[in-house]
Short mmCIF file of C-alpha atoms in Angstrom, two decimals:
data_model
loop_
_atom_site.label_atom_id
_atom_site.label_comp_id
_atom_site.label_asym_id
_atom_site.label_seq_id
_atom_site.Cartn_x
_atom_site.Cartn_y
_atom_site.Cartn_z
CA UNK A 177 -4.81 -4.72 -60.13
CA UNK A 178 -4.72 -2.55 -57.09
CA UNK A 179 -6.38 0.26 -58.95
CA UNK A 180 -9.14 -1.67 -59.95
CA UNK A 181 -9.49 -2.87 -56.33
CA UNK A 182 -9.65 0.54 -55.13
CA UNK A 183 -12.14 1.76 -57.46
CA UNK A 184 -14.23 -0.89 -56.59
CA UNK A 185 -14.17 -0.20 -53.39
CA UNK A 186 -14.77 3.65 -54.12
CA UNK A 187 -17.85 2.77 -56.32
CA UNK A 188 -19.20 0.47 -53.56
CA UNK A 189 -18.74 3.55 -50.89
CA UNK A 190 -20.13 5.75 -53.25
CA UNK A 191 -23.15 3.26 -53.55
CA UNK A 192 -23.56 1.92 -50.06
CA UNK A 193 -22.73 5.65 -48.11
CA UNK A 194 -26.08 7.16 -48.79
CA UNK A 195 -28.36 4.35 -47.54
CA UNK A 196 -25.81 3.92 -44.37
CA UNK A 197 -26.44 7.91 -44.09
CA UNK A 198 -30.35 7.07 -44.62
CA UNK A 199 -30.27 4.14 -41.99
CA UNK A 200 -28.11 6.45 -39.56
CA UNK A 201 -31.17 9.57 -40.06
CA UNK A 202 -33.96 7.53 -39.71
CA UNK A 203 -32.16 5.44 -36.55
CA UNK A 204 -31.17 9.02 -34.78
CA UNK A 205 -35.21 10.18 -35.41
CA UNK A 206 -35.85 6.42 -33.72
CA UNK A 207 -33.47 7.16 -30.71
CA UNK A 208 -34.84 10.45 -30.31
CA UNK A 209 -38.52 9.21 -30.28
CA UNK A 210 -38.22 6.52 -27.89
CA UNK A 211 -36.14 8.64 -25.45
CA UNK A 212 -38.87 10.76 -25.56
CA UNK A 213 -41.63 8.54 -25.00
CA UNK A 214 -39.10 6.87 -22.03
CA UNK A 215 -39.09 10.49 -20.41
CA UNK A 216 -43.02 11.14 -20.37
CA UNK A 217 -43.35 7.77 -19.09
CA UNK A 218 -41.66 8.46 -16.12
CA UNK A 219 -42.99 11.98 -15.80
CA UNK A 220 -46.73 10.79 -15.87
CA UNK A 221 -45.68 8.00 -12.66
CA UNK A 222 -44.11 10.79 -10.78
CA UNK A 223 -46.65 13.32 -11.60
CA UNK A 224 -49.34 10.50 -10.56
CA UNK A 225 -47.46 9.65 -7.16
CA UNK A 226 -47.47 13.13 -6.01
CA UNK A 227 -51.65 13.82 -6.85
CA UNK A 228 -52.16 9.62 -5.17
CA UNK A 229 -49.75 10.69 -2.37
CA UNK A 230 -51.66 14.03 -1.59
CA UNK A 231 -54.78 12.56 -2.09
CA UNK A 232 -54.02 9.44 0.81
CA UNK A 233 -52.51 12.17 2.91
CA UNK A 234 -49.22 11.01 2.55
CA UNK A 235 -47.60 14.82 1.26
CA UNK A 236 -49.13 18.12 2.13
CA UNK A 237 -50.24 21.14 -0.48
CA UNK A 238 -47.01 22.94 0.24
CA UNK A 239 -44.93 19.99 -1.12
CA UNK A 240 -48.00 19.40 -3.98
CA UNK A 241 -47.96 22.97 -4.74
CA UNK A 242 -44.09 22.85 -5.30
CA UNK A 243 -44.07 19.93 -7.41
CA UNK A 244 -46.98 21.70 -9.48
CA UNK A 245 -44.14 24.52 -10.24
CA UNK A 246 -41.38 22.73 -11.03
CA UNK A 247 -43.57 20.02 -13.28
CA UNK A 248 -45.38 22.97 -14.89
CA UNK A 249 -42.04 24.45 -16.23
CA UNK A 250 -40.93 21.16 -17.80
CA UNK A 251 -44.02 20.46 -18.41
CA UNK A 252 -43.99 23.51 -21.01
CA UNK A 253 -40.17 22.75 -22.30
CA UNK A 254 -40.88 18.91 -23.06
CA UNK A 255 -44.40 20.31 -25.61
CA UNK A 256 -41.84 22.59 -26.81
CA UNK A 257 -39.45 19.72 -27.26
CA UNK A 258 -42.01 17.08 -28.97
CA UNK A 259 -43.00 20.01 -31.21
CA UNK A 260 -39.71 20.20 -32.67
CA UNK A 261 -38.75 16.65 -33.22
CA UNK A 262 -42.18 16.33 -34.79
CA UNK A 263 -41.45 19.03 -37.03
CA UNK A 264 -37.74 17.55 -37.64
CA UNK A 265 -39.00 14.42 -38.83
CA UNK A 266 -41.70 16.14 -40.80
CA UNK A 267 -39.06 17.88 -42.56
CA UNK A 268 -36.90 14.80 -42.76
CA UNK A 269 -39.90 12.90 -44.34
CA UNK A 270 -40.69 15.28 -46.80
CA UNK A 271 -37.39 16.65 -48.17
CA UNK A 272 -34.94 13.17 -47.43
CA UNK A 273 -32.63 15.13 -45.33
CA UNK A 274 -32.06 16.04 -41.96
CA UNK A 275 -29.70 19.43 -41.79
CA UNK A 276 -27.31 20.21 -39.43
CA UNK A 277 -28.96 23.55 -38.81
CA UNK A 278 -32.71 21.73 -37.90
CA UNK A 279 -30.62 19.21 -35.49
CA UNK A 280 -28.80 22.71 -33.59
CA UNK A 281 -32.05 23.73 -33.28
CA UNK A 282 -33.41 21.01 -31.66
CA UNK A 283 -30.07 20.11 -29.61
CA UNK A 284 -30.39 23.70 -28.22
CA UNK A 285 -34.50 23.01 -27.78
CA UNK A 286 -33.26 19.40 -25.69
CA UNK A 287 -30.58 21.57 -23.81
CA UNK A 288 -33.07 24.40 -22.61
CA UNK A 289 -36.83 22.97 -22.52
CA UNK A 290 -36.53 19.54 -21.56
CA UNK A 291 -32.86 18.62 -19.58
CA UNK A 292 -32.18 21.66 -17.96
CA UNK A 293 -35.95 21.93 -16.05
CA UNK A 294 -35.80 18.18 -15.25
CA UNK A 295 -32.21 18.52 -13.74
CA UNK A 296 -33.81 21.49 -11.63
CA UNK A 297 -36.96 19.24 -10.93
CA UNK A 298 -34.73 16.72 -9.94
CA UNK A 299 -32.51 18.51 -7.81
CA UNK A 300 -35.57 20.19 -5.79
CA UNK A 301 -37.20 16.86 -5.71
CA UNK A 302 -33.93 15.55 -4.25
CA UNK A 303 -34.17 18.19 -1.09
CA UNK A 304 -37.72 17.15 -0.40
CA UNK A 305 -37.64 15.11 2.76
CA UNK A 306 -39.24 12.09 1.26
CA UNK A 307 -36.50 11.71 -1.20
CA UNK A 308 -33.41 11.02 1.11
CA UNK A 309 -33.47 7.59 0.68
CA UNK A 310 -30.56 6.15 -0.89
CA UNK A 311 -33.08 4.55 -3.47
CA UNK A 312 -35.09 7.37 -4.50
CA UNK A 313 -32.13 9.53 -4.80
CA UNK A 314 -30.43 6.73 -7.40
CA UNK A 315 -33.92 6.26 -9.12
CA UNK A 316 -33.23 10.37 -9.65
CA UNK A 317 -29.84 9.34 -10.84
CA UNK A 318 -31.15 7.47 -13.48
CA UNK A 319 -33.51 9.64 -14.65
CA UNK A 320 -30.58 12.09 -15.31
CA UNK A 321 -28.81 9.36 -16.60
CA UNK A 322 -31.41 8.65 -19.42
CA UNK A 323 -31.77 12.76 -20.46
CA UNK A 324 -27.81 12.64 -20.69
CA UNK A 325 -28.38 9.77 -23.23
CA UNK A 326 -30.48 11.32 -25.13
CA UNK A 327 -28.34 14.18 -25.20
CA UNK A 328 -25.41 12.17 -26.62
CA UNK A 329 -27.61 10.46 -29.04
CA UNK A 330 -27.85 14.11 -30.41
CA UNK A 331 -24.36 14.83 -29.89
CA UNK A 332 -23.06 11.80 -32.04
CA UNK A 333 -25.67 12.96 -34.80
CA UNK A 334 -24.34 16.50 -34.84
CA UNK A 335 -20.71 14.98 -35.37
CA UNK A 336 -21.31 13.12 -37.75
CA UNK A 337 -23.24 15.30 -39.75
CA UNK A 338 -20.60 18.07 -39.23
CA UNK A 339 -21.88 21.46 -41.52
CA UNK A 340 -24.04 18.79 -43.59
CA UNK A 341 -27.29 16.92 -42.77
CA UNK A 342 -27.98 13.87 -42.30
CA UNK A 343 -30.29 11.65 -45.18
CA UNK A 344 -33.36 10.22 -44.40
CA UNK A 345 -34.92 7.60 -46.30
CA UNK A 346 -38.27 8.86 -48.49
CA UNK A 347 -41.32 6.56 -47.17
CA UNK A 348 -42.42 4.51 -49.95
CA UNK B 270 -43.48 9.78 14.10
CA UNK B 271 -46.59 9.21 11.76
CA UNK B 272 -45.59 12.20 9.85
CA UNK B 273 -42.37 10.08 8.94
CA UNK B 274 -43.91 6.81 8.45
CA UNK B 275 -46.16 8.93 6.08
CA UNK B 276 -42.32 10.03 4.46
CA UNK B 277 -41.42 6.82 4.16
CA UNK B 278 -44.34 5.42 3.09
CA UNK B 279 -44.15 8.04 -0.05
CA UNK B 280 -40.87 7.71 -0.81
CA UNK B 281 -41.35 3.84 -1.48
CA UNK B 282 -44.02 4.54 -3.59
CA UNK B 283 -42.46 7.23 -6.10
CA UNK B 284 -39.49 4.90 -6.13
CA UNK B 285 -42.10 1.83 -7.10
CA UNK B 286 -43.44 4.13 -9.53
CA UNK B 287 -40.19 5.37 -11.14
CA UNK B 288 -38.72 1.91 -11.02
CA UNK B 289 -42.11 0.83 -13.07
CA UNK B 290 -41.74 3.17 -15.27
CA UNK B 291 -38.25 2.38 -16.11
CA UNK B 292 -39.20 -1.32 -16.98
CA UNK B 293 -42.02 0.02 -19.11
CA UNK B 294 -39.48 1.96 -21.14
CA UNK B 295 -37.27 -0.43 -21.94
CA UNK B 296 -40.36 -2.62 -23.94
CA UNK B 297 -40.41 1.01 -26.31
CA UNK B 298 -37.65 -0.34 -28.12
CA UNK B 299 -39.64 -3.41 -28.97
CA UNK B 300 -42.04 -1.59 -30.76
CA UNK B 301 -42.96 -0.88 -34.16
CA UNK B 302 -42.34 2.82 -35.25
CA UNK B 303 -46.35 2.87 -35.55
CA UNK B 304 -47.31 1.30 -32.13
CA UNK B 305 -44.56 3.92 -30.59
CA UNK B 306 -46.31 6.58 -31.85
CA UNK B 307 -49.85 5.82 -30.60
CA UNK B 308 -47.99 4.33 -27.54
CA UNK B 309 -46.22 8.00 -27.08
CA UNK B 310 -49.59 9.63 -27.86
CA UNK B 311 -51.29 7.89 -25.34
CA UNK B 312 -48.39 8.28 -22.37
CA UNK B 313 -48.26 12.23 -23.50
CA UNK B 314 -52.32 12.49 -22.87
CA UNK B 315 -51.93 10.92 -19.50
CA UNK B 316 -49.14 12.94 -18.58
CA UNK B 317 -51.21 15.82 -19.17
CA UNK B 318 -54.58 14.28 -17.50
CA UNK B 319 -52.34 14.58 -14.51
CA UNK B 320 -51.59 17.79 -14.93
CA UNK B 321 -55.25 18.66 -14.77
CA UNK B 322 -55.93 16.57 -12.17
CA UNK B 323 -53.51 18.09 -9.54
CA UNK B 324 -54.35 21.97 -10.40
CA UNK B 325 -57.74 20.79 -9.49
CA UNK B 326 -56.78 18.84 -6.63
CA UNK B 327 -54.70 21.98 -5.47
CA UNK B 328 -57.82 24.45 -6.64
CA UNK B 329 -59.97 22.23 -3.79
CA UNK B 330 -57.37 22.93 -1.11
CA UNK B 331 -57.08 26.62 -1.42
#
């Protein structure tokens, strides 16, 4: 009796594992995407206050022409960035699997083009005069707060998937 | 003292504008995969119309 128990439950792992694997692909892709989108958004307001602010006189071109730099320079590692999910998911798409290789890459891509130049951004923006204010600087906070999600999103892929990929369900 | 009114008056509005923003990400997990991609498409495009816009702004001042 408890053999034929356990081989049911063994034939129902076997059955259910490789849509929960498929579910768990296409729901990291999901994670990844939105984060993304939730970073540009913010990117585009800030990048918007700074041209409305010099515009109405509020900064001058020295703090404009600094924000220019350090936006320019993420600016380049977050196209980088979208490239390679888009390709990821391409890939993911095409052949049903997401390997652990293609998600190093593009944990190593998150690392060095997107989180490391808004974490300098951030950190210059934080020294600017106008950003002393306890609620600027904990608005900052939380945009670190929502790169080091994404980064764990990626994180708790990578375990899981260990030296294997992850599945991802063929579109019908 | 104007120049730090100006301050001020900047720093309230980046924080209204990142606090904005942060509300309109949280309604990207109500969408559909398909209206998060033209969503993201869009939000990319005017990210990079600003782009543009301050290089010229800063082109004007030089």
């Amino acid at each position: 009796m408890k053999k034929r128990i356990y081989a049911l439950l063994v034939a129902v792992a076997v059955m259910i594992g490789p849509f929960a694997a498929c579910k768990k692909a296409e729901k990291t892709i999901r994670e990844l995407k939105e984060k993304t989108t939730q970073i540009t958004i913010l990117a585009r307001n800030l990048s918007k206050e700074f041209n409305d602010g010099f515009e109405q006189g509020l900064i001058d071109r020295n703090i404009l022409a600094r924000y220019d730099t350090l936006d320019t320079a993420f600016g380049k590692g977050l196209a980088t960035w979208r490239q390679g999910l888009e390709a990821a998911e391409r890939t993911a798409k095409e052949t049903g699997e997401l390997p652990a290789g293609t998600l190093a890459i593009l944990d190593k891509a998150l690392r060095d083009e997107v989180i490391k130049p808004f974490f300098d951004m951030s950190v210059d923006l934080g020294l600017l005069p106008f950003a002393q204010s306890e609620k600027v600087r904990s608005i900052i906070s939380g945009i670190r707060l929502l790169l080091l999600s994404l980064q764990s999103t990626f994180s708790d892929a990578r375990h899981m998937v260990g030296d294997g990929r992850l599945i991802y369900a063929r579109s019908a | 003292m104007q120049d730090l009114l100006k301050m001020f008056e900047f720093a309230r509005k980046v924080a209204s504008a990142i606090a904005d923003g942060l509300i309109e990400a949280k309604a990207v997990k109500d969408m559909s995969d398909e209206q998060l991609a033209e969503y993201d498409t869009a939000v990319y495009e005017e990210y990079l119309a600003e782009g543009v816009r301050r290089k010229r702004l800063l082109d004007a001042q030089e």
